[in-house]
Short mmCIF file of C-alpha atoms and ligand atoms in Angstrom, two decimals:
data_model
loop_
_atom_site.label_atom_id
_atom_site.label_comp_id
_atom_site.label_asym_id
_atom_site.label_seq_id
_atom_site.Cartn_x
_atom_site.Cartn_y
_atom_site.Cartn_z
CA MET A 1 75.41 89.82 60.20
CA PRO A 2 77.74 91.24 62.87
CA TYR A 3 79.39 89.12 65.43
CA ILE A 4 81.55 88.59 68.32
CA GLN A 5 84.13 85.65 68.23
CA PHE A 6 86.05 84.58 71.41
CA LEU A 7 89.28 84.06 70.53
CA GLY A 8 90.74 83.67 74.17
CA ALA A 9 89.93 83.91 77.72
CA ALA A 10 87.01 81.27 77.06
CA GLY A 11 87.27 78.32 79.48
CA THR A 12 90.35 79.89 81.06
CA VAL A 13 91.41 83.30 82.69
CA THR A 14 94.14 84.12 80.25
CA GLY A 15 94.67 85.02 76.36
CA SER A 16 91.85 87.68 76.29
CA LYS A 17 90.79 88.27 72.86
CA HIS A 18 87.51 89.30 71.62
CA LEU A 19 86.75 90.07 67.91
CA ILE A 20 84.07 92.25 66.90
CA ASN A 21 83.21 92.00 63.14
CA THR A 22 80.62 94.46 61.56
CA THR A 23 80.04 92.21 58.52
CA ASN A 24 76.77 92.76 56.97
CA ASP A 25 77.15 90.61 53.94
CA ALA A 26 75.78 87.19 53.74
CA SER A 27 78.57 85.93 51.48
CA GLY A 28 80.69 86.32 54.80
CA LYS A 29 82.63 89.06 53.24
CA GLN A 30 84.27 90.98 56.26
CA GLY A 31 83.30 94.22 57.69
CA PHE A 32 85.50 96.49 60.19
CA GLN A 33 87.32 94.14 62.55
CA ALA A 34 88.23 95.29 65.99
CA LEU A 35 89.98 93.32 68.65
CA VAL A 36 88.94 94.02 72.35
CA ASP A 37 92.21 93.03 74.10
CA CYS A 38 95.24 90.80 72.70
CA GLY A 39 96.51 88.93 75.60
CA LEU A 40 98.87 85.99 76.06
CA PHE A 41 97.81 82.52 77.05
CA GLN A 42 99.46 81.47 80.33
CA GLY A 43 99.42 78.65 82.42
CA GLN A 44 99.23 74.98 81.14
CA LYS A 45 101.00 73.86 77.80
CA GLU A 46 97.77 73.31 76.35
CA TRP A 47 97.04 77.09 76.58
CA ARG A 48 100.40 78.37 76.15
CA GLU A 49 100.33 76.62 72.62
CA ARG A 50 97.56 78.66 71.71
CA ASN A 51 100.05 81.58 71.56
CA TRP A 52 101.66 79.93 68.43
CA GLN A 53 98.32 79.22 66.70
CA ASP A 54 97.19 81.59 63.90
CA ILE A 55 93.93 83.44 64.93
CA PRO A 56 91.05 82.62 62.26
CA ILE A 57 91.35 85.88 60.43
CA PRO A 58 94.82 87.15 59.09
CA ALA A 59 96.34 89.97 61.36
CA ARG A 60 96.51 92.30 58.68
CA GLU A 61 92.85 92.28 58.32
CA ILE A 62 92.40 93.51 61.68
CA ASP A 63 91.61 97.15 61.65
CA ALA A 64 92.20 98.14 65.49
CA VAL A 65 92.72 96.86 68.83
CA ILE A 66 90.89 98.48 71.83
CA LEU A 67 93.18 97.55 74.95
CA THR A 68 91.25 97.49 78.34
CA HIS A 69 94.34 97.36 80.59
CA ALA A 70 98.09 96.45 80.79
CA HIS A 71 98.16 93.00 82.19
CA LEU A 72 100.05 90.45 79.98
CA ASP A 73 96.87 88.16 79.80
CA HIS A 74 95.15 91.25 78.11
CA CYS A 75 97.93 92.82 76.16
CA GLY A 76 100.64 90.42 75.77
CA TRP A 77 99.92 89.18 72.39
CA ILE A 78 100.24 92.49 70.74
CA PRO A 79 103.77 92.26 69.70
CA ARG A 80 102.91 89.11 68.15
CA LEU A 81 99.83 90.35 66.38
CA VAL A 82 102.12 93.30 64.98
CA LYS A 83 104.86 90.77 63.91
CA GLU A 84 101.99 88.70 61.89
CA GLY A 85 101.03 91.88 60.01
CA PHE A 86 98.75 94.14 62.25
CA HIS A 87 99.45 97.98 61.78
CA GLY A 88 96.37 99.40 62.82
CA PRO A 89 95.85 101.73 66.15
CA ILE A 90 95.65 100.21 69.63
CA TYR A 91 93.52 102.31 71.85
CA ALA A 92 94.31 102.58 75.43
CA THR A 93 94.35 105.03 78.29
CA GLN A 94 97.81 106.87 78.71
CA ALA A 95 98.49 105.11 82.09
CA THR A 96 97.84 101.82 80.26
CA ILE A 97 100.37 102.82 77.61
CA ASP A 98 102.90 103.75 80.05
CA LEU A 99 102.68 100.50 81.74
CA CYS A 100 102.52 98.46 78.36
CA SER A 101 105.86 100.44 77.34
CA VAL A 102 107.37 98.53 80.49
CA VAL A 103 105.80 95.27 80.58
CA LEU A 104 105.91 94.30 76.66
CA PRO A 105 109.55 94.67 76.13
CA ASP A 106 110.13 92.69 79.66
CA SER A 107 107.68 90.02 78.00
CA GLY A 108 109.91 89.86 75.08
CA HIS A 109 112.96 89.78 76.99
CA LEU A 110 111.34 86.70 78.95
CA GLN A 111 110.44 84.89 75.53
CA GLU A 112 113.93 85.34 74.48
CA GLU A 113 115.28 83.90 77.60
CA ASP A 114 113.24 80.92 77.71
CA ALA A 115 114.00 80.25 73.82
CA ALA A 116 117.74 80.40 74.70
CA PHE A 117 117.41 78.42 77.73
CA TYR A 118 115.58 75.70 75.86
CA ASN A 119 118.03 75.75 73.05
CA LYS A 120 120.89 75.50 75.47
CA LYS A 121 119.36 72.60 77.16
CA LYS A 122 118.18 71.07 73.99
CA LEU A 123 114.60 70.86 75.59
CA SER A 124 112.65 71.81 72.78
CA LYS A 125 111.36 69.55 69.85
CA HIS A 126 111.83 72.77 67.62
CA SER A 127 115.38 73.33 66.16
CA PRO A 128 116.20 76.04 67.25
CA ALA A 129 113.29 77.18 69.67
CA LEU A 130 112.05 80.72 68.80
CA PRO A 131 110.87 83.41 70.89
CA LEU A 132 107.09 84.34 70.40
CA TYR A 133 108.57 87.56 69.96
CA THR A 134 111.96 89.61 70.78
CA LEU A 135 112.32 92.53 73.25
CA GLU A 136 113.10 94.68 70.22
CA GLU A 137 109.67 93.59 68.42
CA ALA A 138 107.79 94.47 71.59
CA GLN A 139 109.32 97.87 71.54
CA GLU A 140 108.43 98.57 67.99
CA CYS A 141 104.63 97.69 68.37
CA LEU A 142 104.62 100.49 70.72
CA GLN A 143 104.48 103.19 67.91
CA TYR A 144 100.75 101.84 67.10
CA PHE A 145 99.51 102.68 70.48
CA LYS A 146 97.11 105.70 70.79
CA PRO A 147 96.06 107.36 74.03
CA VAL A 148 92.35 107.84 74.61
CA ALA A 149 91.16 109.80 77.53
CA VAL A 150 88.48 108.13 79.78
CA GLU A 151 84.97 108.74 78.31
CA GLN A 152 86.37 110.20 75.12
CA ALA A 153 84.30 108.92 72.08
CA VAL A 154 86.44 107.44 69.47
CA ASP A 155 84.76 106.56 65.79
CA LEU A 156 86.40 103.60 64.49
CA SER A 157 84.26 103.46 61.43
CA ARG A 158 80.85 104.67 60.00
CA GLU A 159 79.32 101.64 62.04
CA LEU A 160 81.50 101.11 65.14
CA SER A 161 82.58 103.46 67.85
CA PHE A 162 83.59 102.91 71.44
CA ARG A 163 84.54 104.99 74.79
CA PHE A 164 86.41 103.83 77.89
CA VAL A 165 84.77 104.05 81.31
CA ARG A 166 86.27 103.15 84.64
CA ALA A 167 86.85 99.53 85.59
CA ALA A 168 88.69 100.09 88.90
CA HIS A 169 90.87 97.29 88.39
CA ILE A 170 94.46 98.48 88.11
CA LEU A 171 96.11 101.55 87.22
CA GLY A 172 94.84 102.67 83.70
CA SER A 173 92.17 100.11 83.55
CA CYS A 174 88.83 100.59 81.83
CA MET A 175 85.74 98.95 80.38
CA ALA A 176 84.86 99.45 76.41
CA GLU A 177 81.63 100.80 75.83
CA VAL A 178 81.22 99.82 72.12
CA ALA A 179 78.23 101.29 69.74
CA LEU A 180 77.60 99.28 66.71
CA LYS A 181 75.14 100.76 64.32
CA THR A 182 74.27 98.41 61.29
CA ASN A 183 71.31 98.19 58.93
CA GLY A 184 69.75 101.11 60.86
CA GLN A 185 70.07 99.24 64.11
CA ALA A 186 71.99 100.47 67.10
CA ARG A 187 73.30 98.00 69.73
CA ARG A 188 75.33 98.79 72.63
CA LEU A 189 78.03 96.36 73.60
CA LEU A 190 80.04 96.26 76.91
CA PHE A 191 83.26 94.63 77.27
CA THR A 192 84.14 94.77 81.20
CA GLY A 193 87.85 93.77 80.77
CA ASP A 194 88.82 92.93 84.34
CA ILE A 195 86.47 94.44 86.98
CA GLY A 196 88.02 96.06 90.25
CA ARG A 197 86.60 95.88 93.55
CA VAL A 198 83.51 97.77 94.09
CA ARG A 199 84.48 99.95 96.57
CA ASP A 200 87.33 100.74 98.94
CA ASN A 201 87.38 99.21 102.18
CA GLU A 202 89.50 98.40 105.10
CA VAL A 203 89.55 94.66 104.00
CA ALA A 204 90.97 95.69 100.46
CA PRO A 205 93.71 97.84 101.58
CA GLY A 206 96.34 99.14 99.15
CA LYS A 207 94.16 99.69 96.51
CA VAL A 208 95.41 102.55 94.08
CA VAL A 209 92.59 103.29 91.67
CA HIS A 210 89.08 104.89 91.90
CA SER A 211 86.88 102.72 93.87
CA GLY A 212 84.19 100.98 91.88
CA PRO A 213 83.58 100.53 88.27
CA GLN A 214 81.36 102.86 86.26
CA GLU A 215 77.84 102.65 87.57
CA GLY A 216 74.66 103.08 85.83
CA GLU A 217 75.44 100.92 82.70
CA SER A 218 73.29 99.78 79.77
CA ALA A 219 74.12 97.30 77.10
CA ASP A 220 72.57 95.08 74.84
CA VAL A 221 75.40 92.51 74.70
CA LEU A 222 77.52 92.08 77.98
CA VAL A 223 80.90 90.56 77.71
CA MET A 224 81.95 89.98 81.33
CA GLU A 225 84.60 88.58 83.45
CA SER A 226 84.29 85.81 86.05
CA THR A 227 87.48 84.97 87.56
CA TYR A 228 86.31 84.82 90.97
CA GLY A 229 82.50 83.61 89.77
CA ASN A 230 83.03 80.92 92.64
CA ARG A 231 84.91 82.45 95.42
CA GLN A 232 84.20 85.25 97.81
CA HIS A 233 87.15 87.55 99.21
CA PRO A 234 87.74 87.28 102.87
CA ASP A 235 86.11 90.02 104.98
CA THR A 236 88.96 90.49 107.23
CA ASP A 237 91.98 92.95 107.13
CA PRO A 238 95.11 90.92 105.87
CA ARG A 239 97.62 93.09 107.45
CA PRO A 240 97.58 91.51 111.12
CA GLN A 241 98.03 88.06 109.57
CA LEU A 242 100.70 89.34 107.04
CA ALA A 243 102.52 91.15 109.94
CA ASP A 244 102.40 87.89 112.05
CA LEU A 245 103.86 85.85 109.10
CA ILE A 246 106.85 88.11 108.47
CA ARG A 247 107.64 88.44 112.19
CA LYS A 248 107.54 84.49 112.82
CA THR A 249 109.74 84.02 109.60
CA THR A 250 112.35 86.62 110.52
CA ALA A 251 112.38 85.57 114.02
CA ARG A 252 113.48 82.26 112.90
CA GLY A 253 115.89 83.66 110.68
CA GLY A 254 114.29 82.97 107.37
CA SER A 255 113.36 85.16 104.45
CA VAL A 256 110.20 86.02 102.81
CA ILE A 257 109.70 85.44 99.20
CA VAL A 258 106.81 87.01 97.53
CA PRO A 259 106.19 86.43 93.88
CA ALA A 260 104.48 89.50 92.51
CA PHE A 261 103.62 91.05 89.21
CA ALA A 262 106.36 93.90 88.83
CA VAL A 263 103.53 96.54 88.13
CA GLU A 264 100.92 97.62 90.56
CA ARG A 265 100.87 94.81 92.92
CA THR A 266 104.42 95.19 93.79
CA GLN A 267 103.88 98.92 94.79
CA LYS A 268 100.86 98.10 96.88
CA PHE A 269 102.79 95.53 98.66
CA LEU A 270 105.91 97.85 99.12
CA PHE A 271 103.22 100.59 100.87
CA MET A 272 101.99 97.82 102.79
CA LEU A 273 105.27 96.78 104.15
CA LYS A 274 106.47 100.33 104.78
CA GLU A 275 103.33 101.00 106.91
CA LEU A 276 103.63 98.02 109.04
CA MET A 277 107.52 98.89 109.64
CA GLU A 278 106.74 102.62 110.63
CA SER A 279 103.85 101.31 112.95
CA GLY A 280 106.46 98.75 114.30
CA GLU A 281 104.14 95.87 113.73
CA ILE A 282 107.20 94.19 111.65
CA PRO A 283 110.93 94.46 112.16
CA ARG A 284 112.91 96.52 109.69
CA THR A 285 114.16 93.80 107.57
CA PRO A 286 115.97 94.51 104.17
CA VAL A 287 113.40 94.46 101.35
CA PHE A 288 114.60 93.71 97.92
CA CYS A 289 112.46 94.69 95.27
CA ASP A 290 114.11 92.56 92.63
CA SER A 291 112.64 93.10 89.09
CA PRO A 292 114.37 95.06 86.27
CA MET A 293 111.02 96.81 85.87
CA ALA A 294 110.66 97.94 89.25
CA ILE A 295 112.05 101.61 89.05
CA LYS A 296 109.81 102.39 85.90
CA ALA A 297 106.87 100.69 87.42
CA VAL A 298 107.11 103.01 90.78
CA GLU A 299 107.89 106.15 88.44
CA ILE A 300 104.51 105.29 86.21
CA PHE A 301 102.71 104.73 89.52
CA LEU A 302 103.83 107.80 91.00
CA LYS A 303 103.06 110.00 87.57
CA HIS A 304 99.46 109.07 87.38
CA SER A 305 98.19 110.69 90.70
CA GLU A 306 94.75 111.26 88.72
CA GLU A 307 94.07 107.58 89.33
CA TYR A 308 94.46 107.39 93.05
CA THR A 309 92.06 106.50 95.79
CA GLN A 310 92.33 108.70 98.73
CA GLN A 311 93.93 106.24 100.56
CA ALA A 312 96.81 105.84 98.18
CA ALA A 313 97.16 109.48 97.82
CA GLU A 314 97.63 109.71 101.90
CA LEU A 315 100.09 106.93 101.79
CA ILE A 316 102.32 108.70 99.34
CA ARG A 317 101.97 112.15 100.85
CA LYS A 318 103.19 110.54 103.99
CA TYR A 319 106.06 108.21 102.76
CA GLY A 320 107.06 109.78 99.56
CA SER A 321 108.56 107.59 96.86
CA PRO A 322 109.55 103.94 97.72
CA LEU A 323 113.04 104.51 95.52
CA GLU A 324 113.98 106.69 98.36
CA TRP A 325 113.22 104.63 101.41
CA PRO A 326 115.93 103.47 103.59
CA GLY A 327 116.36 99.62 103.48
CA PHE A 328 114.56 99.25 100.17
CA SER A 329 116.75 98.21 97.26
CA PHE A 330 115.49 98.43 93.58
CA ALA A 331 116.16 97.14 90.29
CA LEU A 332 119.61 95.41 90.93
CA THR A 333 121.77 93.98 88.29
CA SER A 334 121.36 90.38 87.67
CA GLU A 335 124.78 89.64 89.59
CA GLU A 336 123.26 91.85 92.50
CA SER A 337 120.01 89.68 92.18
CA LYS A 338 122.04 86.52 92.39
CA LYS A 339 124.10 87.82 95.39
CA ILE A 340 120.76 87.99 97.54
CA ASN A 341 121.20 84.14 97.56
CA ASP A 342 124.61 84.22 99.63
CA SER A 343 122.65 86.62 102.28
CA LYS A 344 122.51 84.83 105.45
CA PHE A 345 120.26 87.63 107.07
CA PRO A 346 116.32 87.38 106.85
CA SER A 347 115.18 89.84 104.24
CA VAL A 348 111.93 90.25 102.25
CA ILE A 349 112.35 89.65 98.50
CA ILE A 350 109.69 90.75 96.06
CA SER A 351 110.15 89.51 92.72
CA SER A 352 108.39 88.57 89.27
CA SER A 353 106.90 86.98 87.71
CA GLY A 354 103.72 86.71 89.99
CA MET A 355 102.72 83.03 88.99
CA VAL A 356 106.26 81.99 88.88
CA THR A 357 106.31 81.36 85.09
CA GLY A 358 109.46 83.08 84.38
CA GLY A 359 111.87 85.90 85.81
CA ARG A 360 114.30 86.35 88.72
CA ILE A 361 111.66 84.94 90.96
CA LEU A 362 112.81 81.42 89.77
CA HIS A 363 116.27 81.53 91.22
CA HIS A 364 115.17 83.13 94.39
CA LEU A 365 112.85 80.11 94.77
CA ALA A 366 115.19 77.53 93.72
CA GLN A 367 117.41 78.75 96.50
CA ARG A 368 114.90 79.38 99.22
CA LEU A 369 112.26 76.48 98.73
CA PRO A 370 114.08 73.64 100.36
CA ASP A 371 114.71 75.57 103.66
CA PRO A 372 111.71 75.36 105.81
CA LYS A 373 112.89 78.54 107.71
CA ASN A 374 111.66 80.55 104.69
CA LEU A 375 108.17 81.63 103.87
CA VAL A 376 106.66 81.94 100.44
CA ILE A 377 103.71 84.39 100.35
CA PHE A 378 101.25 84.69 97.30
CA ILE A 379 99.42 87.81 96.76
CA GLY A 380 97.94 87.24 93.52
CA PHE A 381 95.74 84.60 91.55
CA GLN A 382 97.72 81.45 90.41
CA ALA A 383 96.41 79.89 87.27
CA PRO A 384 96.42 75.98 87.11
CA GLY A 385 99.51 74.88 85.38
CA THR A 386 101.71 77.50 86.65
CA ARG A 387 104.60 76.82 89.07
CA GLY A 388 103.07 79.22 91.37
CA PHE A 389 99.86 77.12 91.43
CA THR A 390 101.85 73.87 92.26
CA ILE A 391 103.62 75.74 95.17
CA LYS A 392 100.30 77.10 96.44
CA SER A 393 98.35 74.00 96.19
CA GLY A 394 100.83 72.18 98.43
CA GLY A 395 103.01 70.32 95.98
CA ALA A 396 106.18 68.43 97.37
CA GLU A 397 108.33 69.60 94.37
CA VAL A 398 108.32 72.03 91.68
CA LYS A 399 110.28 72.01 88.48
CA ILE A 400 112.50 75.10 88.04
CA PHE A 401 115.56 75.19 85.68
CA GLY A 402 114.94 71.67 84.56
CA LEU A 403 115.59 70.24 88.17
CA PHE A 404 112.80 69.12 90.65
CA ILE A 405 113.24 71.52 93.87
CA PRO A 406 111.56 70.19 97.14
CA ILE A 407 109.15 72.48 98.48
CA ARG A 408 109.84 72.60 102.36
CA ALA A 409 109.27 76.35 102.98
CA GLN A 410 106.30 77.54 104.52
CA VAL A 411 103.66 78.60 102.08
CA ALA A 412 100.97 81.05 102.58
CA ALA A 413 98.48 82.78 100.27
CA LEU A 414 96.79 86.04 101.07
CA GLU A 415 93.80 86.24 98.58
CA LYS A 416 92.72 89.49 99.89
CA PHE A 417 94.85 91.63 97.68
CA SER A 418 92.62 90.67 94.67
CA ASP A 419 92.00 93.53 92.17
CA HIS A 420 88.78 91.59 90.88
CA ALA A 421 85.42 91.83 92.18
CA ASP A 422 83.70 88.90 93.75
CA PRO A 423 80.19 87.74 93.19
CA PRO A 424 78.57 89.78 95.80
CA GLU A 425 80.56 92.83 94.47
CA LEU A 426 79.75 91.89 91.06
CA LEU A 427 76.04 91.66 91.74
CA GLU A 428 76.10 94.98 93.48
CA TRP A 429 77.54 96.55 90.48
CA LEU A 430 75.09 94.64 87.82
CA HIS A 431 72.06 95.96 89.98
CA THR A 432 73.09 99.46 89.02
CA PHE A 433 72.35 98.66 85.11
CA LYS A 434 69.70 100.67 83.72
CA ASN A 435 68.74 97.86 81.61
CA LYS A 436 68.75 93.76 81.37
CA PRO A 437 71.37 93.11 78.61
CA GLY A 438 69.70 90.79 76.09
CA VAL A 439 72.56 88.27 76.57
CA THR A 440 75.60 88.18 78.83
CA TYR A 441 78.70 86.25 77.80
CA LEU A 442 80.73 85.35 80.62
CA VAL A 443 84.69 85.09 79.76
CA HIS A 444 88.02 85.19 81.78
CA GLY A 445 87.20 82.31 84.15
CA GLU A 446 87.94 78.81 84.80
CA PRO A 447 84.83 76.64 83.66
CA ALA A 448 83.79 75.89 87.37
CA ALA A 449 83.93 79.80 88.40
CA ALA A 450 82.19 81.01 84.91
CA ALA A 451 79.42 78.36 85.41
CA GLN A 452 78.75 79.24 89.13
CA LEU A 453 78.59 82.83 88.15
CA ARG A 454 76.12 82.09 85.33
CA ASP A 455 73.81 80.26 87.64
CA THR A 456 74.10 83.26 90.22
CA MET A 457 73.17 85.79 87.66
CA LYS A 458 70.32 83.78 86.42
CA LYS A 459 69.04 83.36 89.83
CA GLU A 460 69.72 86.62 91.47
CA LEU A 461 69.15 88.82 88.30
CA GLY A 462 67.02 86.71 85.80
CA TRP A 463 69.45 87.48 82.93
CA ASN A 464 70.17 85.65 79.95
CA VAL A 465 73.70 84.26 80.92
CA GLN A 466 76.02 82.07 78.73
CA VAL A 467 79.44 80.86 79.16
CA ALA A 468 81.52 81.76 76.24
CA GLU A 469 83.33 78.72 74.37
CA TYR A 470 86.87 79.14 72.77
CA ARG A 471 86.31 80.43 69.00
CA GLU A 472 82.47 80.45 69.34
CA ILE A 473 80.85 83.19 66.96
CA CYS A 474 77.99 84.98 68.46
CA ASP A 475 75.83 86.95 66.25
CA LEU A 476 74.99 90.21 67.26
ZN1 ZN B 1 93.82 92.07 84.79
#
């Protein structure tokens, strides 16, 4: 019988990997095998260790990957899959491919840096510590990507086809509508990937992509994310609070450090800073966008105008490319990056990774966290087990470069930048469905979030909803 197996993002928000096997053979002989997403586990060691475990089927036996979007927790295991022998097509939108060509090599670079650090400090029980994949291996895997237009039907095999529809989460992001025909029976599966905010509004400013996921869906089996299953987004405009935080910090001579994913979130934040400076709500403070990926990310962002909301289009028309803004510095060399540490003047430093799991943000925070004049602003979700989570949740110290750094700087979290729909928004979208799916599996959520969303959906919609478990096999 055909089945889905959840190989990641079950019980956690990272490592998205859902296997579809069209097998019809009672002996268990495999059918066509497609992976929807192939993400990296991030966060606690327990999860990260899964990046090193083999998946239950040999990588070379997987026939295709369908990639919903370019966040590492959805695409970051692709180089490893290729390294393990996968040589099939990886289907994604062109914008997703462009973003992957930046984020995957960067991820390889970080893996190599981590391994080198562990070897230098002799911190690993493995000798030598090895990277999960290298920068070069990440670059090599890009040859397998195949661009697919939104709503273009793709036949994978006699039994399996799919098309992408808008997910409105980040640039290039899509849901995958999969059609499965076996034994004369047709079934529709919908894999949501991550779901964007339902519509543009003043309380979700800076949103780039089309408003709202595709409406009027129908599915027999729905595999849906649940990141914000137990939380609601604030319904106020974050900009006055952001301006107030920045004004107060610079007035006391402190700097603002913003850990942010270099792609998408950073671009949104840059436009917001520019707007606040132009309107005089914050002083003209030097801004360092300290990520080696920053220039490429801005260029990709500017290239894909087909994805813009009206609001994003207007901002770009008004202010042009962030790369040309006076007072904004980009893609510094690592020496220039370290020099920011010597600066005695207030500045805004935006750097990655967004959850402080690696990258240049580490040395900025190691330098600035001990000083109460400074401010750290989180504008993204922090997975438990990450340094970002420790800092955000009021920890007294955090381990960076093997040292415990005291956290004395002010810490603020603006949840309002989220690119994920919250429960009222999800329900609004689910109400547009043409049918009641036979079963919904919730993935991509912490256990409490997934459980609460399951209960909400049962109560509000009367649907059959289950929380997916790691490595669980569900017959189709
Ligand atoms: Zn995402």
